[in-house]
């Protein structure tokens, strides 16, 4: 099915029955993107929801480009290849899919690495149009930004050196140096609920991994999905221990109050279950772990 951008974003009555990742030649490009640009986007997407009244979409459309905040040091989720500059991972593909649904082919996307503590500000001041980077939906954050989704569910976990036998679960954190990212839900959980643990913070998780490797900290804590990516990169040296001990629902961050955009992205996620599965299978799912796409939560705008 070939859909024009107009049809895909303006709700011209066409609802894609067959959302699919095509091997070559995407069909979201339309009248005002070049054919080369359209070919660079592998996602064919359509939503019947109108974007009328979305300030973010108006900005994207008039500028002909989209800036998406991401992580660049989280293997499997959001990773930048230092040599090629290419981004890869589950979050990156979700971001490309959402951009495609808004009529923005891959070459119209600028990815910008924004650490955990700066996400709300980057969305509020328009530095990024969307944020797709292991961003948990929380009530505190909902006061500052809106979220589409959730598009993935994981939970807080623990990563230690393979030689470590003293930390087997979150019950073993007393007196241990526990590293996580500033402004993240896991570091907050440690500070609030594990008062005998010694929190150590960096802006990004890769610095916690360096600190773990050098012996500066005993354990790295953040979402299990993130930790599994680091462990997979260095299986002889690192291991994930215990079971997830929180629930983290990942949302697509957007500017507070842009209800039209949130509704549109939720509709795209809901209709695109097969796109989601293909994205998952080609990224995080390569580990063999099977998970289902969560249902979106159309929380009322406050
Ligand atoms: N999902 C958690 C959060 O949003 C941890 C991962 C992260 O810092 O991005 O805080």
PDB file of C-alpha atoms and ligand atoms in Angstrom:
ATOM      1  CA  UNK A   1       0.000   0.000   0.000  1.00  0.00           C
ATOM      2  CA  UNK A   2       1.407   3.348  -0.993  1.00  0.00           C
ATOM      3  CA  UNK A   3       0.427   6.183   1.266  1.00  0.00           C
ATOM      4  CA  UNK A   4       1.198   9.779   0.693  1.00  0.00           C
ATOM      5  CA  UNK A   5       2.401  11.886   3.581  1.00  0.00           C
ATOM      6  CA  UNK A   6      -0.811  13.877   3.342  1.00  0.00           C
ATOM      7  CA  UNK A   7      -2.856  10.775   3.830  1.00  0.00           C
ATOM      8  CA  UNK A   8      -0.642   9.473   6.565  1.00  0.00           C
ATOM      9  CA  UNK A   9      -0.594  12.559   8.723  1.00  0.00           C
ATOM     10  CA  UNK A  10      -3.755  14.452   7.930  1.00  0.00           C
ATOM     11  CA  UNK A  11      -6.251  11.700   8.470  1.00  0.00           C
ATOM     12  CA  UNK A  12      -7.609  11.636   4.956  1.00  0.00           C
ATOM     13  CA  UNK A  13      -9.536   8.533   5.721  1.00  0.00           C
ATOM     14  CA  UNK A  14      -6.829   6.038   4.990  1.00  0.00           C
ATOM     15  CA  UNK A  15      -5.878   3.773   7.811  1.00  0.00           C
ATOM     16  CA  UNK A  16      -3.057   1.480   6.923  1.00  0.00           C
ATOM     17  CA  UNK A  17      -4.244  -2.046   7.208  1.00  0.00           C
ATOM     18  CA  UNK A  18      -0.819  -3.395   6.549  1.00  0.00           C
ATOM     19  CA  UNK A  19       1.854  -1.579   8.461  1.00  0.00           C
ATOM     20  CA  UNK A  20       5.118  -3.100   7.524  1.00  0.00           C
ATOM     21  CA  UNK A  21       8.824  -2.702   7.506  1.00  0.00           C
ATOM     22  CA  UNK A  22       9.749  -2.869   3.868  1.00  0.00           C
ATOM     23  CA  UNK A  23      13.154  -4.018   2.834  1.00  0.00           C
ATOM     24  CA  UNK A  24      13.638  -1.148   0.457  1.00  0.00           C
ATOM     25  CA  UNK A  25      11.815   1.979  -0.487  1.00  0.00           C
ATOM     26  CA  UNK A  26       9.641   3.404   2.223  1.00  0.00           C
ATOM     27  CA  UNK A  27       6.324   4.967   1.470  1.00  0.00           C
ATOM     28  CA  UNK A  28       6.063   7.690   4.036  1.00  0.00           C
ATOM     29  CA  UNK A  29       7.921  10.233   1.989  1.00  0.00           C
ATOM     30  CA  UNK A  30       5.347  11.931  -0.025  1.00  0.00           C
ATOM     31  CA  UNK A  31       4.880  15.008  -1.992  1.00  0.00           C
ATOM     32  CA  UNK A  32       7.356  17.225  -0.196  1.00  0.00           C
ATOM     33  CA  UNK A  33      10.239  14.880   0.488  1.00  0.00           C
ATOM     34  CA  UNK A  34      12.681  13.856  -2.191  1.00  0.00           C
ATOM     35  CA  UNK A  35      12.498  10.345  -3.548  1.00  0.00           C
ATOM     36  CA  UNK A  36      15.993   9.722  -2.214  1.00  0.00           C
ATOM     37  CA  UNK A  37      14.838  10.733   1.226  1.00  0.00           C
ATOM     38  CA  UNK A  38      11.754   8.581   0.989  1.00  0.00           C
ATOM     39  CA  UNK A  39      13.873   5.614  -0.010  1.00  0.00           C
ATOM     40  CA  UNK A  40      16.005   6.064   3.091  1.00  0.00           C
ATOM     41  CA  UNK A  41      13.039   5.465   5.373  1.00  0.00           C
ATOM     42  CA  UNK A  42      12.058   1.830   5.666  1.00  0.00           C
ATOM     43  CA  UNK A  43       8.842   2.407   7.586  1.00  0.00           C
ATOM     44  CA  UNK A  44       5.424   2.550   6.060  1.00  0.00           C
ATOM     45  CA  UNK A  45       3.104   4.109   8.576  1.00  0.00           C
ATOM     46  CA  UNK A  46      -0.274   5.771   8.736  1.00  0.00           C
ATOM     47  CA  UNK A  47      -2.509   7.143  11.439  1.00  0.00           C
ATOM     48  CA  UNK A  48      -6.009   8.514  11.053  1.00  0.00           C
ATOM     49  CA  UNK A  49      -5.512  10.999  13.883  1.00  0.00           C
ATOM     50  CA  UNK A  50      -5.277  14.662  12.902  1.00  0.00           C
ATOM     51  CA  UNK A  51      -2.185  16.672  13.792  1.00  0.00           C
ATOM     52  CA  UNK A  52      -4.035  19.940  13.495  1.00  0.00           C
ATOM     53  CA  UNK A  53      -3.210  22.069  16.505  1.00  0.00           C
ATOM     54  CA  UNK A  54       0.124  20.370  17.250  1.00  0.00           C
ATOM     55  CA  UNK A  55       2.772  23.084  17.721  1.00  0.00           C
ATOM     56  CA  UNK A  56       5.568  20.522  17.472  1.00  0.00           C
ATOM     57  CA  UNK A  57       4.246  19.120  14.206  1.00  0.00           C
ATOM     58  CA  UNK A  58       3.837  22.631  12.770  1.00  0.00           C
ATOM     59  CA  UNK A  59       7.488  23.315  13.623  1.00  0.00           C
ATOM     60  CA  UNK A  60       8.670  20.017  12.135  1.00  0.00           C
ATOM     61  CA  UNK A  61       6.646  20.551   8.971  1.00  0.00           C
ATOM     62  CA  UNK A  62       7.725  24.122   8.345  1.00  0.00           C
ATOM     63  CA  UNK A  63      11.385  23.345   9.099  1.00  0.00           C
ATOM     64  CA  UNK A  64      11.386  20.120   7.076  1.00  0.00           C
ATOM     65  CA  UNK A  65      13.396  18.370   9.800  1.00  0.00           C
ATOM     66  CA  UNK A  66      13.031  16.762  13.203  1.00  0.00           C
ATOM     67  CA  UNK A  67      15.406  16.672  16.177  1.00  0.00           C
ATOM     68  CA  UNK A  68      15.082  13.658  18.441  1.00  0.00           C
ATOM     69  CA  UNK A  69      16.771  13.352  21.808  1.00  0.00           C
ATOM     70  CA  UNK A  70      18.316   9.928  22.414  1.00  0.00           C
ATOM     71  CA  UNK A  71      21.024   8.080  24.319  1.00  0.00           C
ATOM     72  CA  UNK A  72      24.247   7.277  22.505  1.00  0.00           C
ATOM     73  CA  UNK A  73      26.025   4.939  24.923  1.00  0.00           C
ATOM     74  CA  UNK A  74      23.428   2.222  25.566  1.00  0.00           C
ATOM     75  CA  UNK A  75      24.071  -0.866  23.398  1.00  0.00           C
ATOM     76  CA  UNK A  76      20.919  -2.501  22.027  1.00  0.00           C
ATOM     77  CA  UNK A  77      18.870   0.609  22.771  1.00  0.00           C
ATOM     78  CA  UNK A  78      20.626   3.792  21.673  1.00  0.00           C
ATOM     79  CA  UNK A  79      24.216   3.599  20.519  1.00  0.00           C
ATOM     80  CA  UNK A  80      26.353   5.851  18.325  1.00  0.00           C
ATOM     81  CA  UNK A  81      29.131   4.195  16.350  1.00  0.00           C
ATOM     82  CA  UNK A  82      32.160   6.428  17.008  1.00  0.00           C
ATOM     83  CA  UNK A  83      33.639   5.648  13.601  1.00  0.00           C
ATOM     84  CA  UNK A  84      30.648   6.000  11.312  1.00  0.00           C
ATOM     85  CA  UNK A  85      28.536   8.312  13.463  1.00  0.00           C
ATOM     86  CA  UNK A  86      25.567   5.997  12.825  1.00  0.00           C
ATOM     87  CA  UNK A  87      22.983   5.417  15.551  1.00  0.00           C
ATOM     88  CA  UNK A  88      21.478   1.999  16.222  1.00  0.00           C
ATOM     89  CA  UNK A  89      19.250   0.187  18.693  1.00  0.00           C
ATOM     90  CA  UNK A  90      15.649  -0.368  19.685  1.00  0.00           C
ATOM     91  CA  UNK A  91      15.001   3.223  20.812  1.00  0.00           C
ATOM     92  CA  UNK A  92      16.652   4.593  17.682  1.00  0.00           C
ATOM     93  CA  UNK A  93      14.373   2.505  15.449  1.00  0.00           C
ATOM     94  CA  UNK A  94      11.306   3.509  17.466  1.00  0.00           C
ATOM     95  CA  UNK A  95      12.430   7.126  16.940  1.00  0.00           C
ATOM     96  CA  UNK A  96      12.857   6.566  13.176  1.00  0.00           C
ATOM     97  CA  UNK A  97       9.422   4.966  13.034  1.00  0.00           C
ATOM     98  CA  UNK A  98       7.765   7.877  14.843  1.00  0.00           C
ATOM     99  CA  UNK A  99       9.603  10.369  12.615  1.00  0.00           C
ATOM    100  CA  UNK A 100       8.435   8.454   9.533  1.00  0.00           C
ATOM    101  CA  UNK A 101       4.868   8.584  10.805  1.00  0.00           C
ATOM    102  CA  UNK A 102       5.251  12.373  10.895  1.00  0.00           C
ATOM    103  CA  UNK A 103       6.477  12.423   7.304  1.00  0.00           C
ATOM    104  CA  UNK A 104      10.162  12.720   8.188  1.00  0.00           C
ATOM    105  CA  UNK A 105      12.406  10.264   6.419  1.00  0.00           C
ATOM    106  CA  UNK A 106      15.642   9.094   8.056  1.00  0.00           C
ATOM    107  CA  UNK A 107      17.781  11.791   6.458  1.00  0.00           C
ATOM    108  CA  UNK A 108      15.598  14.512   7.982  1.00  0.00           C
ATOM    109  CA  UNK A 109      16.337  13.329  11.528  1.00  0.00           C
ATOM    110  CA  UNK A 110      18.997  14.846  13.741  1.00  0.00           C
ATOM    111  CA  UNK A 111      19.715  12.684  16.771  1.00  0.00           C
ATOM    112  CA  UNK A 112      20.915  14.589  19.784  1.00  0.00           C
ATOM    113  CA  UNK A 113      22.361  12.815  22.811  1.00  0.00           C
ATOM    114  CA  UNK A 114      20.705  14.167  25.953  1.00  0.00           C
ATOM    115  CA  UNK A 115      21.571  12.650  29.350  1.00  0.00           C
ATOM    116  CA  UNK A 116      18.883  11.515  31.784  1.00  0.00           C
ATOM    117  CA  UNK A 117      18.910  14.664  33.912  1.00  0.00           C
ATOM    118  CA  UNK A 118      18.403  17.084  30.994  1.00  0.00           C
ATOM    119  CA  UNK A 119      15.429  15.485  29.217  1.00  0.00           C
ATOM    120  CA  UNK A 120      12.567  17.551  30.624  1.00  0.00           C
ATOM    121  CA  UNK A 121      14.440  20.786  29.971  1.00  0.00           C
ATOM    122  CA  UNK A 122      15.388  19.783  26.414  1.00  0.00           C
ATOM    123  CA  UNK A 123      11.739  19.048  25.615  1.00  0.00           C
ATOM    124  CA  UNK A 124      10.399  22.140  27.359  1.00  0.00           C
ATOM    125  CA  UNK A 125      12.747  24.554  25.591  1.00  0.00           C
ATOM    126  CA  UNK A 126      12.333  22.952  22.164  1.00  0.00           C
ATOM    127  CA  UNK A 127      15.941  21.740  21.887  1.00  0.00           C
ATOM    128  CA  UNK A 128      14.437  18.395  20.842  1.00  0.00           C
ATOM    129  CA  UNK A 129      11.045  17.710  19.255  1.00  0.00           C
ATOM    130  CA  UNK A 130      10.746  14.207  20.691  1.00  0.00           C
ATOM    131  CA  UNK A 131      12.764  12.157  23.155  1.00  0.00           C
ATOM    132  CA  UNK A 132      13.205   8.408  22.720  1.00  0.00           C
ATOM    133  CA  UNK A 133      15.766   7.057  25.172  1.00  0.00           C
ATOM    134  CA  UNK A 134      14.865   4.634  27.979  1.00  0.00           C
ATOM    135  CA  UNK A 135      12.640   7.386  29.362  1.00  0.00           C
ATOM    136  CA  UNK A 136      10.376   6.064  32.118  1.00  0.00           C
ATOM    137  CA  UNK A 137       6.897   7.501  32.388  1.00  0.00           C
ATOM    138  CA  UNK A 138       6.485   8.863  35.914  1.00  0.00           C
ATOM    139  CA  UNK A 139       3.964  11.199  37.537  1.00  0.00           C
ATOM    140  CA  UNK A 140       6.739  13.603  38.486  1.00  0.00           C
ATOM    141  CA  UNK A 141       7.918  13.844  34.884  1.00  0.00           C
ATOM    142  CA  UNK A 142       4.344  14.040  33.604  1.00  0.00           C
ATOM    143  CA  UNK A 143       4.063  17.340  35.438  1.00  0.00           C
ATOM    144  CA  UNK A 144       6.752  18.719  33.103  1.00  0.00           C
ATOM    145  CA  UNK A 145       6.425  16.787  29.824  1.00  0.00           C
ATOM    146  CA  UNK A 146       3.921  14.551  28.060  1.00  0.00           C
ATOM    147  CA  UNK A 147       4.520  10.949  27.070  1.00  0.00           C
ATOM    148  CA  UNK A 148       3.219   8.760  24.279  1.00  0.00           C
ATOM    149  CA  UNK A 149       3.309   5.061  25.031  1.00  0.00           C
ATOM    150  CA  UNK A 150       4.443   3.062  26.862  1.00  0.00           C
ATOM    151  CA  UNK A 151       6.244   1.268  24.057  1.00  0.00           C
ATOM    152  CA  UNK A 152       8.391  -0.981  26.295  1.00  0.00           C
ATOM    153  CA  UNK A 153       8.404  -2.254  29.871  1.00  0.00           C
ATOM    154  CA  UNK A 154      11.457  -3.266  31.879  1.00  0.00           C
ATOM    155  CA  UNK A 155      12.577  -2.935  35.502  1.00  0.00           C
ATOM    156  CA  UNK A 156      15.537  -1.863  37.594  1.00  0.00           C
ATOM    157  CA  UNK A 157      18.328  -4.417  37.741  1.00  0.00           C
ATOM    158  CA  UNK A 158      21.918  -4.873  38.877  1.00  0.00           C
ATOM    159  CA  UNK A 159      25.172  -5.352  36.972  1.00  0.00           C
ATOM    160  CA  UNK A 160      28.346  -6.540  38.710  1.00  0.00           C
ATOM    161  CA  UNK A 161      31.725  -7.932  37.773  1.00  0.00           C
ATOM    162  CA  UNK A 162      31.595 -11.609  36.966  1.00  0.00           C
ATOM    163  CA  UNK A 163      33.979 -12.288  39.853  1.00  0.00           C
ATOM    164  CA  UNK A 164      31.600 -10.650  42.378  1.00  0.00           C
ATOM    165  CA  UNK A 165      29.868 -13.183  44.638  1.00  0.00           C
ATOM    166  CA  UNK A 166      28.634 -10.792  47.326  1.00  0.00           C
ATOM    167  CA  UNK A 167      25.869  -9.035  45.381  1.00  0.00           C
ATOM    168  CA  UNK A 168      23.131 -11.379  44.217  1.00  0.00           C
ATOM    169  CA  UNK A 169      20.082  -9.120  44.515  1.00  0.00           C
ATOM    170  CA  UNK A 170      18.912  -5.694  45.696  1.00  0.00           C
ATOM    171  CA  UNK A 171      18.981  -7.078  49.252  1.00  0.00           C
ATOM    172  CA  UNK A 172      22.797  -7.040  49.162  1.00  0.00           C
ATOM    173  CA  UNK A 173      23.414  -3.325  48.592  1.00  0.00           C
ATOM    174  CA  UNK A 174      24.187  -2.212  52.166  1.00  0.00           C
ATOM    175  CA  UNK A 175      27.599  -0.563  52.305  1.00  0.00           C
ATOM    176  CA  UNK A 176      28.102  -1.062  48.566  1.00  0.00           C
ATOM    177  CA  UNK A 177      28.983   1.683  46.086  1.00  0.00           C
ATOM    178  CA  UNK A 178      26.032   1.723  43.712  1.00  0.00           C
ATOM    179  CA  UNK A 179      26.405   3.666  40.464  1.00  0.00           C
ATOM    180  CA  UNK A 180      23.651   5.135  38.321  1.00  0.00           C
ATOM    181  CA  UNK A 181      22.855   8.220  36.249  1.00  0.00           C
ATOM    182  CA  UNK A 182      21.911  11.573  37.736  1.00  0.00           C
ATOM    183  CA  UNK A 183      18.224  12.341  37.331  1.00  0.00           C
ATOM    184  CA  UNK A 184      17.263   8.718  36.697  1.00  0.00           C
ATOM    185  CA  UNK A 185      14.546   6.729  38.439  1.00  0.00           C
ATOM    186  CA  UNK A 186      17.036   4.025  39.599  1.00  0.00           C
ATOM    187  CA  UNK A 187      19.332   6.467  41.448  1.00  0.00           C
ATOM    188  CA  UNK A 188      16.262   8.020  43.068  1.00  0.00           C
ATOM    189  CA  UNK A 189      15.068   4.572  44.153  1.00  0.00           C
ATOM    190  CA  UNK A 190      18.470   3.798  45.682  1.00  0.00           C
ATOM    191  CA  UNK A 191      18.557   7.082  47.587  1.00  0.00           C
ATOM    192  CA  UNK A 192      14.976   6.712  48.842  1.00  0.00           C
ATOM    193  CA  UNK A 193      14.673   3.014  49.604  1.00  0.00           C
ATOM    194  CA  UNK A 194      18.235   1.743  50.131  1.00  0.00           C
ATOM    195  CA  UNK A 195      19.665   4.207  52.684  1.00  0.00           C
ATOM    196  CA  UNK A 196      22.635   1.976  53.564  1.00  0.00           C
ATOM    197  CA  UNK A 197      23.846   1.826  49.962  1.00  0.00           C
ATOM    198  CA  UNK A 198      26.420   4.426  48.872  1.00  0.00           C
ATOM    199  CA  UNK A 199      25.124   6.157  45.734  1.00  0.00           C
ATOM    200  CA  UNK A 200      27.622   7.221  43.074  1.00  0.00           C
ATOM    201  CA  UNK A 201      26.359   9.286  40.126  1.00  0.00           C
ATOM    202  CA  UNK A 202      27.528  10.158  36.646  1.00  0.00           C
ATOM    203  CA  UNK A 203      25.676  11.888  33.831  1.00  0.00           C
ATOM    204  CA  UNK A 204      25.694   8.755  31.635  1.00  0.00           C
ATOM    205  CA  UNK A 205      25.740   5.012  32.299  1.00  0.00           C
ATOM    206  CA  UNK A 206      28.888   4.276  30.299  1.00  0.00           C
ATOM    207  CA  UNK A 207      30.824   6.184  32.979  1.00  0.00           C
ATOM    208  CA  UNK A 208      29.333   3.843  35.597  1.00  0.00           C
ATOM    209  CA  UNK A 209      30.555   0.908  33.515  1.00  0.00           C
ATOM    210  CA  UNK A 210      34.058   2.407  33.478  1.00  0.00           C
ATOM    211  CA  UNK A 211      33.837   2.886  37.259  1.00  0.00           C
ATOM    212  CA  UNK A 212      32.730  -0.733  37.698  1.00  0.00           C
ATOM    213  CA  UNK A 213      35.592  -1.982  35.555  1.00  0.00           C
ATOM    214  CA  UNK A 214      38.146   0.081  37.454  1.00  0.00           C
ATOM    215  CA  UNK A 215      36.814  -1.063  40.835  1.00  0.00           C
ATOM    216  CA  UNK A 216      35.652   2.419  41.818  1.00  0.00           C
ATOM    217  CA  UNK A 217      32.081   1.113  42.355  1.00  0.00           C
ATOM    218  CA  UNK A 218      30.691  -2.329  43.251  1.00  0.00           C
ATOM    219  CA  UNK A 219      27.548  -2.382  41.158  1.00  0.00           C
ATOM    220  CA  UNK A 220      25.773  -0.485  38.394  1.00  0.00           C
ATOM    221  CA  UNK A 221      22.022  -0.154  38.640  1.00  0.00           C
ATOM    222  CA  UNK A 222      19.561   0.922  36.003  1.00  0.00           C
ATOM    223  CA  UNK A 223      16.965  -0.760  33.802  1.00  0.00           C
ATOM    224  CA  UNK A 224      17.572  -4.455  33.140  1.00  0.00           C
ATOM    225  CA  UNK A 225      17.244  -3.824  29.386  1.00  0.00           C
ATOM    226  CA  UNK A 226      20.162  -1.379  29.521  1.00  0.00           C
ATOM    227  CA  UNK A 227      22.304  -3.612  31.741  1.00  0.00           C
ATOM    228  CA  UNK A 228      21.796  -6.650  29.501  1.00  0.00           C
ATOM    229  CA  UNK A 229      23.243  -4.610  26.630  1.00  0.00           C
ATOM    230  CA  UNK A 230      26.409  -3.804  28.579  1.00  0.00           C
ATOM    231  CA  UNK A 231      26.742  -7.404  29.778  1.00  0.00           C
ATOM    232  CA  UNK A 232      26.362  -8.690  26.216  1.00  0.00           C
ATOM    233  CA  UNK A 233      29.235  -6.440  25.131  1.00  0.00           C
ATOM    234  CA  UNK A 234      31.591  -7.842  27.747  1.00  0.00           C
ATOM    235  CA  UNK A 235      30.254 -11.278  28.794  1.00  0.00           C
ATOM    236  CA  UNK A 236      33.581 -12.531  30.165  1.00  0.00           C
ATOM    237  CA  UNK A 237      33.762  -9.682  32.645  1.00  0.00           C
ATOM    238  CA  UNK A 238      30.233  -8.533  33.558  1.00  0.00           C
ATOM    239  CA  UNK A 239      26.992 -10.204  34.677  1.00  0.00           C
ATOM    240  CA  UNK A 240      23.432  -9.153  35.453  1.00  0.00           C
ATOM    241  CA  UNK A 241      22.249 -10.517  38.825  1.00  0.00           C
ATOM    242  CA  UNK A 242      18.857 -10.870  40.512  1.00  0.00           C
ATOM    243  CA  UNK A 243      15.430 -10.038  39.153  1.00  0.00           C
ATOM    244  CA  UNK A 244      14.049  -6.643  38.107  1.00  0.00           C
ATOM    245  CA  UNK A 245      12.800  -4.899  41.244  1.00  0.00           C
ATOM    246  CA  UNK A 246      10.811  -1.969  39.826  1.00  0.00           C
ATOM    247  CA  UNK A 247       8.581  -1.449  36.797  1.00  0.00           C
ATOM    248  CA  UNK A 248       9.864   1.018  34.212  1.00  0.00           C
ATOM    249  CA  UNK A 249       7.527   1.904  31.358  1.00  0.00           C
ATOM    250  CA  UNK A 250       9.273   3.681  28.498  1.00  0.00           C
ATOM    251  CA  UNK A 251       7.479   6.596  26.898  1.00  0.00           C
ATOM    252  CA  UNK A 252       8.180   8.914  23.994  1.00  0.00           C
ATOM    253  CA  UNK A 253       8.731  12.310  25.569  1.00  0.00           C
ATOM    254  CA  UNK A 254       7.150  15.359  23.997  1.00  0.00           C
ATOM    255  CA  UNK A 255       6.398  18.937  24.914  1.00  0.00           C
ATOM    256  CA  UNK A 256       3.784  19.323  27.640  1.00  0.00           C
ATOM    257  CA  UNK A 257       0.350  20.140  26.313  1.00  0.00           C
ATOM    258  CA  UNK A 258       0.818  18.877  22.747  1.00  0.00           C
ATOM    259  CA  UNK A 259      -2.163  16.568  23.001  1.00  0.00           C
ATOM    260  CA  UNK A 260      -2.638  16.246  19.234  1.00  0.00           C
ATOM    261  CA  UNK A 261       0.905  14.894  18.845  1.00  0.00           C
ATOM    262  CA  UNK A 262       0.589  12.554  21.831  1.00  0.00           C
ATOM    263  CA  UNK A 263      -2.679  11.149  20.491  1.00  0.00           C
ATOM    264  CA  UNK A 264      -1.182  10.732  17.016  1.00  0.00           C
ATOM    265  CA  UNK A 265       1.898   8.882  18.314  1.00  0.00           C
ATOM    266  CA  UNK A 266      -0.253   6.669  20.533  1.00  0.00           C
ATOM    267  CA  UNK A 267      -2.373   5.814  17.507  1.00  0.00           C
ATOM    268  CA  UNK A 268       0.742   5.015  15.471  1.00  0.00           C
ATOM    269  CA  UNK A 269       2.037   2.724  18.240  1.00  0.00           C
ATOM    270  CA  UNK A 270      -1.349   1.034  18.610  1.00  0.00           C
ATOM    271  CA  UNK A 271      -1.807   0.413  14.893  1.00  0.00           C
ATOM    272  CA  UNK A 272       1.791  -0.593  14.284  1.00  0.00           C
ATOM    273  CA  UNK A 273       2.120  -3.737  16.338  1.00  0.00           C
ATOM    274  CA  UNK A 274       3.777  -5.608  13.482  1.00  0.00           C
ATOM    275  CA  UNK A 275       6.231  -2.727  12.922  1.00  0.00           C
ATOM    276  CA  UNK A 276       7.056  -2.819  16.629  1.00  0.00           C
ATOM    277  CA  UNK A 277       7.683  -6.568  16.485  1.00  0.00           C
ATOM    278  CA  UNK A 278      10.046  -6.229  13.557  1.00  0.00           C
ATOM    279  CA  UNK A 279      11.929  -3.441  15.316  1.00  0.00           C
ATOM    280  CA  UNK A 280      12.168  -5.507  18.489  1.00  0.00           C
ATOM    281  CA  UNK A 281      13.255  -8.671  16.674  1.00  0.00           C
ATOM    282  CA  UNK A 282      16.020  -6.802  14.835  1.00  0.00           C
ATOM    283  CA  UNK A 283      17.410  -5.103  17.956  1.00  0.00           C
ATOM    284  CA  UNK A 284      16.806  -6.161  21.580  1.00  0.00           C
ATOM    285  CA  UNK A 285      15.085  -9.378  20.544  1.00  0.00           C
ATOM    286  CA  UNK A 286      18.306 -10.679  18.984  1.00  0.00           C
ATOM    287  CA  UNK A 287      19.149 -11.946  22.469  1.00  0.00           C
ATOM    288  CA  UNK A 288      16.330 -14.453  22.019  1.00  0.00           C
ATOM    289  CA  UNK A 289      14.209 -12.892  24.773  1.00  0.00           C
ATOM    290  CA  UNK A 290      10.574 -12.625  23.696  1.00  0.00           C
ATOM    291  CA  UNK A 291       8.417  -9.800  25.053  1.00  0.00           C
ATOM    292  CA  UNK A 292       5.083  -8.308  24.031  1.00  0.00           C
ATOM    293  CA  UNK A 293       4.422  -4.715  23.080  1.00  0.00           C
ATOM    294  CA  UNK A 294       2.578  -3.025  25.965  1.00  0.00           C
ATOM    295  CA  UNK A 295      -0.786  -1.374  25.391  1.00  0.00           C
ATOM    296  CA  UNK A 296      -0.586   2.408  25.182  1.00  0.00           C
ATOM    297  CA  UNK A 297      -1.845   4.416  28.101  1.00  0.00           C
ATOM    298  CA  UNK A 298      -3.936   7.336  26.887  1.00  0.00           C
ATOM    299  CA  UNK A 299      -3.634   9.250  30.118  1.00  0.00           C
ATOM    300  CA  UNK A 300      -5.785  12.355  30.171  1.00  0.00           C
ATOM    301  CA  UNK A 301      -3.948  15.609  29.572  1.00  0.00           C
ATOM    302  CA  UNK A 302      -3.834  17.589  32.768  1.00  0.00           C
TER     303      UNK A 302
HETATM  304  N1  LIG B   1      14.323   4.384  32.708  1.00  0.00           N
HETATM  305  C1  LIG B   1      15.006   5.075  33.752  1.00  0.00           C
HETATM  306  C2  LIG B   1      14.759   6.557  33.713  1.00  0.00           C
HETATM  307  O1  LIG B   1      14.078   7.032  32.835  1.00  0.00           O
HETATM  308  C3  LIG B   1      16.496   4.776  33.743  1.00  0.00           C
HETATM  309  C4  LIG B   1      17.143   4.886  32.417  1.00  0.00           C
HETATM  310  C5  LIG B   1      17.566   6.287  32.053  1.00  0.00           C
HETATM  311  O2  LIG B   1      18.154   6.991  32.898  1.00  0.00           O
HETATM  312  O3  LIG B   1      17.355   6.659  30.896  1.00  0.00           O
HETATM  313  O4  LIG B   1      15.197   7.263  34.567  1.00  0.00           O
END
